[in-house]
XYZ file of C-alpha atoms in Angstrom:
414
model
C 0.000 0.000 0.000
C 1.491 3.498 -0.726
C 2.831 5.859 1.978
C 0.112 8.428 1.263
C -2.690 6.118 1.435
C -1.455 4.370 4.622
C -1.439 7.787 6.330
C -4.726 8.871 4.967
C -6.286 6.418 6.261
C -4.608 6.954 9.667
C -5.618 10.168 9.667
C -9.253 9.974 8.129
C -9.872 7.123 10.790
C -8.633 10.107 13.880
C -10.560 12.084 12.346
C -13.913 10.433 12.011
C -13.745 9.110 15.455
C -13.341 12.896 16.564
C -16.092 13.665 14.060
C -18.978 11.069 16.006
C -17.956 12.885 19.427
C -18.258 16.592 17.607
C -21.381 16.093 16.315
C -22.778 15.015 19.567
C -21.985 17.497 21.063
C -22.926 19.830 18.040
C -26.608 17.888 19.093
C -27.240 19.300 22.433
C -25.452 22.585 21.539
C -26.778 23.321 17.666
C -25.258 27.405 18.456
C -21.916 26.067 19.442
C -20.121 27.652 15.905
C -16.688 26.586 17.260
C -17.577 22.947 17.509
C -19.402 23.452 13.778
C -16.635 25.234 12.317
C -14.231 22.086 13.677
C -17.039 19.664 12.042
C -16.812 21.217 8.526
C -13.093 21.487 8.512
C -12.474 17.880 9.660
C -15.090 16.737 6.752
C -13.689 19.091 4.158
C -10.298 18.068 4.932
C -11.202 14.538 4.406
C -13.037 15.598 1.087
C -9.864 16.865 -0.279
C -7.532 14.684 0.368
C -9.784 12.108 -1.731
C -9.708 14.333 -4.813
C -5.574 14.457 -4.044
C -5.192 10.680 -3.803
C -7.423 9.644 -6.443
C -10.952 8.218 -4.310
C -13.608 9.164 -6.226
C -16.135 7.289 -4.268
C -15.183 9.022 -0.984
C -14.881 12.439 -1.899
C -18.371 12.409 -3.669
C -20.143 10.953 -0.309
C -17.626 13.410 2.073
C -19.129 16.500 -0.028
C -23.126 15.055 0.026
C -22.205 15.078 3.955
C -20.513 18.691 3.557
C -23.167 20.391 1.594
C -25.656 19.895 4.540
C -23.027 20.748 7.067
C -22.954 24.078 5.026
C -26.130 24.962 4.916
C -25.953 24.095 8.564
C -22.817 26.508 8.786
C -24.811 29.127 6.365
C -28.143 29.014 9.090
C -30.452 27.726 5.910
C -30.325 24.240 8.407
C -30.724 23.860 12.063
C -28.387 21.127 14.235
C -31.218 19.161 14.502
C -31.387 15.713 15.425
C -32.179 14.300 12.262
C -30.003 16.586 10.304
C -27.025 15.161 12.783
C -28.038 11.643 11.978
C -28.277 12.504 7.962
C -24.071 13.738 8.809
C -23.405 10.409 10.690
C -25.150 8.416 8.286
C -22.413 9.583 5.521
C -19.964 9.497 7.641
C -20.610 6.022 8.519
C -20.668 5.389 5.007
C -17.497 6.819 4.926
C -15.896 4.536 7.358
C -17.282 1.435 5.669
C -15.689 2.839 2.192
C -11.868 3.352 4.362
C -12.472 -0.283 5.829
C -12.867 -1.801 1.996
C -9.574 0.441 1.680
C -7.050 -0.327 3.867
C -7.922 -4.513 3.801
C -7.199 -4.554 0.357
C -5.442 -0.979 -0.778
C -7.810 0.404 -3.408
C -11.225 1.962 -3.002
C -14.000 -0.307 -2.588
C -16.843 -0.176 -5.911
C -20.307 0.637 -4.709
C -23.417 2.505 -5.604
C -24.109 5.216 -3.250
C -26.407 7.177 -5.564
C -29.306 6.541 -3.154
C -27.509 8.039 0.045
C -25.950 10.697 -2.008
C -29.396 12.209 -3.978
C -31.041 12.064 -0.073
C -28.069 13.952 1.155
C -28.295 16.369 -1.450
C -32.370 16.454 -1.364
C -32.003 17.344 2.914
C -29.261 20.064 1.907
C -31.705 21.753 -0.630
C -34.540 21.577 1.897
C -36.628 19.518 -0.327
C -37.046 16.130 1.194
C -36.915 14.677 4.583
C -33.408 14.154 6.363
C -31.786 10.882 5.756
C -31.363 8.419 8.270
C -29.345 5.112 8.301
C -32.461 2.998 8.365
C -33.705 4.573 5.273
C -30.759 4.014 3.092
C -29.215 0.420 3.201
C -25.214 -0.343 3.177
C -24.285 -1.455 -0.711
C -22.985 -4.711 -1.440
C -19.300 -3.915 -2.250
C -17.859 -5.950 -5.163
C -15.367 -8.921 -4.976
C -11.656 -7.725 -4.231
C -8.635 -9.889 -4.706
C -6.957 -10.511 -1.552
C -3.773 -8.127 -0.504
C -1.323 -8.280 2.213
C -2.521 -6.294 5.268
C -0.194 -3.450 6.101
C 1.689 -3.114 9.117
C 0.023 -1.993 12.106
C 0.231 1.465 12.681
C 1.052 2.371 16.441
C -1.360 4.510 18.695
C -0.033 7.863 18.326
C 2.967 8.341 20.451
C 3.131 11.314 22.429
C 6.739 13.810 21.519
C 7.345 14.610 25.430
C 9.780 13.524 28.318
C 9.675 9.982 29.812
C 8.931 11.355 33.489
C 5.782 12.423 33.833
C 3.530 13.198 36.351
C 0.255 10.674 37.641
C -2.483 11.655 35.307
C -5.047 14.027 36.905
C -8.420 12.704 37.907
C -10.286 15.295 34.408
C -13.775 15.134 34.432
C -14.841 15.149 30.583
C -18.088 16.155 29.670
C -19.144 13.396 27.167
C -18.817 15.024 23.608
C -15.943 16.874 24.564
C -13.283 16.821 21.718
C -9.880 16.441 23.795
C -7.206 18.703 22.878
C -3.918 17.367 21.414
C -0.486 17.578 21.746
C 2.470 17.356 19.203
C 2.737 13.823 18.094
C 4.637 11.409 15.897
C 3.280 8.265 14.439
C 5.338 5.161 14.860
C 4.836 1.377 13.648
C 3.769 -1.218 16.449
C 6.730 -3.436 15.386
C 9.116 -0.435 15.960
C 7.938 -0.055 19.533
C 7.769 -3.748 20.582
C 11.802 -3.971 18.912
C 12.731 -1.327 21.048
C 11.190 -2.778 24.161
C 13.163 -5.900 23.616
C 15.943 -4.281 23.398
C 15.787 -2.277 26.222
C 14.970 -5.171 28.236
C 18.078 -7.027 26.928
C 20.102 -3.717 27.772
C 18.368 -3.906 31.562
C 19.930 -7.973 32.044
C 23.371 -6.758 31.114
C 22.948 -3.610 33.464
C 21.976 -6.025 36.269
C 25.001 -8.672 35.632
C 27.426 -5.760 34.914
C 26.558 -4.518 38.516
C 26.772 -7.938 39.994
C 30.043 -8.041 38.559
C 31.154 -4.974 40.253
C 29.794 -5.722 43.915
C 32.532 -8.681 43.852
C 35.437 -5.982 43.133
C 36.074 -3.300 46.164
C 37.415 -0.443 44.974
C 36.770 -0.643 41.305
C 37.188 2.219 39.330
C 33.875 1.018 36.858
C 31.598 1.658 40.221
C 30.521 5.226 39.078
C 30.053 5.100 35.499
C 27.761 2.044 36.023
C 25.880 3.662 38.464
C 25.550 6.607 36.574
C 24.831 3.339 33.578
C 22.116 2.263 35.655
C 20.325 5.187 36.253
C 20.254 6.198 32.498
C 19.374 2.562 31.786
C 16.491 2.862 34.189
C 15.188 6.510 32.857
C 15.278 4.371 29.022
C 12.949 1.869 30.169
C 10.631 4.285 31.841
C 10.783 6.193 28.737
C 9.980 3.243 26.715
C 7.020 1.864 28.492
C 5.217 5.031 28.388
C 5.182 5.248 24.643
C 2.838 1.963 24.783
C 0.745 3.860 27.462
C -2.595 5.409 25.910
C -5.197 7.718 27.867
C -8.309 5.548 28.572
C -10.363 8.243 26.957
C -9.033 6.664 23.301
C -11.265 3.968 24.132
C -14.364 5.965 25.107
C -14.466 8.388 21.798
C -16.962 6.119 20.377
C -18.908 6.139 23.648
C -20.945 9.306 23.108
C -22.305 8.715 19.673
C -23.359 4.941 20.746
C -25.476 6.025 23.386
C -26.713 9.411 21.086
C -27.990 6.496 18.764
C -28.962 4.282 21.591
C -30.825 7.222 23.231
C -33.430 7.444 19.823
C -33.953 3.755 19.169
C -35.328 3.539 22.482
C -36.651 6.370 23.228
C -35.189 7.099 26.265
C -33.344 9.971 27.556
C -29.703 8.952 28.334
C -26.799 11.152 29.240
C -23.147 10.314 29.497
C -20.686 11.125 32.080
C -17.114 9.950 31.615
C -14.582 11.352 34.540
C -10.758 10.751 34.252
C -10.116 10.266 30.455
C -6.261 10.935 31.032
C -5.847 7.904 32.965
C -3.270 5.719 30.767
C -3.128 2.318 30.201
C -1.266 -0.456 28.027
C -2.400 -0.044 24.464
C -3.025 -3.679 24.348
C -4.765 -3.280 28.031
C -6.832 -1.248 25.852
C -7.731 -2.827 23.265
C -8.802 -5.908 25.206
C -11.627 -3.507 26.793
C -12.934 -1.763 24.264
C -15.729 -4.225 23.399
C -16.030 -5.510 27.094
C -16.685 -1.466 27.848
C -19.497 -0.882 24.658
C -21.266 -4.171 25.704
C -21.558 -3.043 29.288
C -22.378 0.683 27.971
C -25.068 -0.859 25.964
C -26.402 -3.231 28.875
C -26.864 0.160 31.094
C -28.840 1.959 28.628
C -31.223 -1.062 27.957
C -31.495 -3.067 30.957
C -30.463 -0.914 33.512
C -31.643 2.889 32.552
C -36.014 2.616 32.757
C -38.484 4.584 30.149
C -38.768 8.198 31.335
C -43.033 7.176 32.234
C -41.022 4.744 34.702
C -38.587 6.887 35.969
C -40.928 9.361 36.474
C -43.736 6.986 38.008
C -40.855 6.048 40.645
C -39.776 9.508 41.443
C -36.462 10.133 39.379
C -35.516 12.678 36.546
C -36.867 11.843 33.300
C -32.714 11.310 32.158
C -31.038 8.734 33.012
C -27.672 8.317 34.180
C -24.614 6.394 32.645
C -21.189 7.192 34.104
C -17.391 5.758 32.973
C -15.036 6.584 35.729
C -11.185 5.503 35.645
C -8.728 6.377 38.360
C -6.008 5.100 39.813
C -6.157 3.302 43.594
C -3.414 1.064 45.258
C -1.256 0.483 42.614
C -4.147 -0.614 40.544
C -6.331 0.987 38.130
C -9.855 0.827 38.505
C -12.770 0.966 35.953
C -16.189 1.810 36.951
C -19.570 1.975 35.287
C -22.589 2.957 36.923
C -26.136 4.076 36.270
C -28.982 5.309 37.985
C -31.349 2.723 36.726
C -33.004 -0.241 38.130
C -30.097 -2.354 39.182
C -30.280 -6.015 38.350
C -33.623 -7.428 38.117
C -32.700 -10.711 40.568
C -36.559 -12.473 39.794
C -36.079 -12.399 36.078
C -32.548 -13.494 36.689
C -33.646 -16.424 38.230
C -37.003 -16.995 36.465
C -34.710 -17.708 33.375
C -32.173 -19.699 35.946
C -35.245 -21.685 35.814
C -36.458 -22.246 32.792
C -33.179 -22.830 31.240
C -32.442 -25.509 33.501
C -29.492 -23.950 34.854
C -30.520 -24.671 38.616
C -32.920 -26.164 40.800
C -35.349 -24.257 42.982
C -33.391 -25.690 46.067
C -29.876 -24.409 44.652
C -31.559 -20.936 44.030
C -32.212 -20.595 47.339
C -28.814 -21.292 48.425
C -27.146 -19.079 46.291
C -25.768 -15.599 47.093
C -26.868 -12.572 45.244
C -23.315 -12.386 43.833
C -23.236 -15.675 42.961
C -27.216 -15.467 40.913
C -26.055 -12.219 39.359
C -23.243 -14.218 37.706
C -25.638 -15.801 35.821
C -25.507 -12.960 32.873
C -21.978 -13.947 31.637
C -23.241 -17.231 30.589
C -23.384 -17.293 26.708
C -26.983 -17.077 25.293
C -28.243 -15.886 28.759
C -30.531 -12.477 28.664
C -33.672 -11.121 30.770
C -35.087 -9.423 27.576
C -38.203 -10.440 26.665
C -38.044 -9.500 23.424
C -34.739 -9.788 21.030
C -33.935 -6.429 19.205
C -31.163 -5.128 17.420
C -29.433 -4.063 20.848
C -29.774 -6.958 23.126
C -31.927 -10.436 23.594
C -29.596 -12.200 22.351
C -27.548 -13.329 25.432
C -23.932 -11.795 23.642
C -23.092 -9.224 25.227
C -21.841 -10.214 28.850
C -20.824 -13.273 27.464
C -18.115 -11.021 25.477
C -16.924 -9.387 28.991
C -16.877 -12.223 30.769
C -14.262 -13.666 27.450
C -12.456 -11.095 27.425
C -11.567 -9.644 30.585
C -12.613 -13.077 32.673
C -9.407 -13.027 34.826
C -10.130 -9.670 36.038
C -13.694 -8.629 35.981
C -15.364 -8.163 39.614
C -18.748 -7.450 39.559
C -20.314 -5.075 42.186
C -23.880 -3.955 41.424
C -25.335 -1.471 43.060
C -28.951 -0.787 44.533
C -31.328 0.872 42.360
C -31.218 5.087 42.216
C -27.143 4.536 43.031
């Protein structure tokens, strides 16, 4: 794959990611002409570089999507929520279009005529406002199969091994996060480096045994002086794997914005201490486990604002992500203000699955009932939608975070 496509689609996929948590925010605050003025020049950016590489199919859907940010920009449109939704629909158009491109290096063929013409229909004012539901993903054509491309790193911050703990931020979900200077590096780069480092640490450590058995040694100094350098190196190096947690909450916001209409509920977001860093691999393994769990809290958990209201609460409910760092460990919470776990459906479908007897129900702990949602196939709903009835979703956390997940519900309101 050529060097300019590899770093377009770097870029494009930064960008769209800061796109879904701009126009969320762009939701609740239509007047907010900074966080507009970011949206259009993130989408015209992406727009031209098409026409410079050569992408024919992109740039035409990127400008659809840009002539109704435009008219949003112009005041002819309103930040509505279905002129929002026509944006993300393109734009998630767009991000199927860069997945056909980077697995196999050239554009993807497809016929987005229909998507396009609605786009350009909602810009003009003369037809309703595309949604996703309305216009269907096409079937994209055949390619031959092409070497993947090396993995590109998470961006590596360009600043000084020794930092300071990470603050505990609280981010208003939507927030775009301001960044610093930054170089992009291959994975296979970093992990070289690391082993290398590590092999310079062994011969540090033998190279100062050596010199405990010799008093008086005129090498004492410079390997101390050795030794602390060596120890700076691999502090330096194990912070360029370290990523803020908030990388893996950008996509957060706009899944429960969409999550929010399909159920008609009321749902806002509250994620405190972004900046906390972990592994990049660390974060990777939660990313699903965290969306599953996001999505379990705004079905099962979070009630219909009739309910909420019939039982006293605000008509919103509640989701909060909340990542600090406590006894060496780090800690990951999410909480809502829903219903809690509903125990008698839990073991109503204990029941009928034939998981348990009535007699081994009534030994069990609450702890040890509520453990029942992990198992695959497992769910309360009584109905199987498009978000959950399924039984896959806590079956996902429990697979891939099952050494470390601890489960701690807590009572309803909390």
């Amino acid at each position: 794959m050529d060097d300019l496509i590899a770093d377009f689609l770097t870029e494009t996929n930064e960008s769209l990611a800061d796109l879904d948590v701009a126009l969320v925010k762009l939701e609740r605050t239509p007047d907010d002409q900074e966080t507009l003025s970011l949206i259009f020049r993130l989408v015209h950016t992406i727009k031209g570089t098409c026409g410079f590489l050569g992408l024919p199919r992109l740039e035409r859907v990127a400008h659809a999507g840009e002539s109704v940010l435009g008219k949003v920009r112009d005041g002819v449109l309103v930040a509505t929520p279905d002129v929002v939704s026509a944006v993300l629909t393109a734009l998630d158009r767009v991000k199927a279009i860069v997945a056909g491109l980077a697995a196999t290096g050239t554009e993807p063929a497809g016929d987005d005529s229909e998507l396009i013409a609605a786009l350009d229909a909602a810009a003009a004012g003369e037809a309703p406002v595309v949604t996703a539901a309305q216009i269907p993903e096409p079937e994209p054509e055949p390619e031959e199969d092409v070497a993947p491309e090396p993995v590109l790193a998470p961006v590596v911050e360009a600043k000084p091994a020794a930092v300071p703990p990470p603050k505990q931020v609280a981010q208003e979900a939507g927030e775009p996060v301001a960044t610093n200077q930054t170089i992009r590096v291959t994975v296979d780069v970093l992990e070289d480096l690391m082993t290398l480092v590590s092999e310079l640490v062994l011969t540090r450590n033998q190279l100062l045994q050596l010199a405990r058995t010799q008093e008086n040694n005129g090498f004492t100094v410079p390997l101390q002086r050795l030794s602390h350098i060596t120890s700076d190196l691999q502090e330096g190096v194990m912070k360029t794997r370290m990523q803020p947690i908030g990388n893996a909450w950008n996509k957060l916001p706009r899944l429960v914005r969409d999550l929010s209409r399909e159920m008609d509920k009321k749902i806002e977001l509250t994620m405190l201490g972004a900046d906390t860093e972990l592994d990049r691999q660390v974060l990777e393994l939660i990313k699903d486990p965290l969306t599953h769990m996001v999505r379990n809290s705004g079905d099962h958990g979070l009630e219909s604002p009739a309910e909420r209201r019939a039982a006293g609460k605000p008509e919103a409910g509640h989701i909060t992500l909340n990542a600090f760092h406590e006894g060496g460990h780090i800690i990951i919470e999410i909480s809502d203000d829903g219903r809690g776990l509903p125990l008698d459906k839990i073991r109503a479908k204990v029941l009928a699955n034939g998981l348990a007897t009535e007699a081994e129900l009534a030994g069990m702990s609450e702890a040890h009932l509520q453990r029942f949602i992990f198992r695959a196939g497992f769910s309360t709903a009584s109905v199987v939608t498009a978000v959950s009835g399924r039984g896959v979703g806590m079956d996902v956390v429990k697979t891939n975070i099952e050494k470390y997940i601890a489960l701690a519900p807590q009572p309803s309101g909390v």
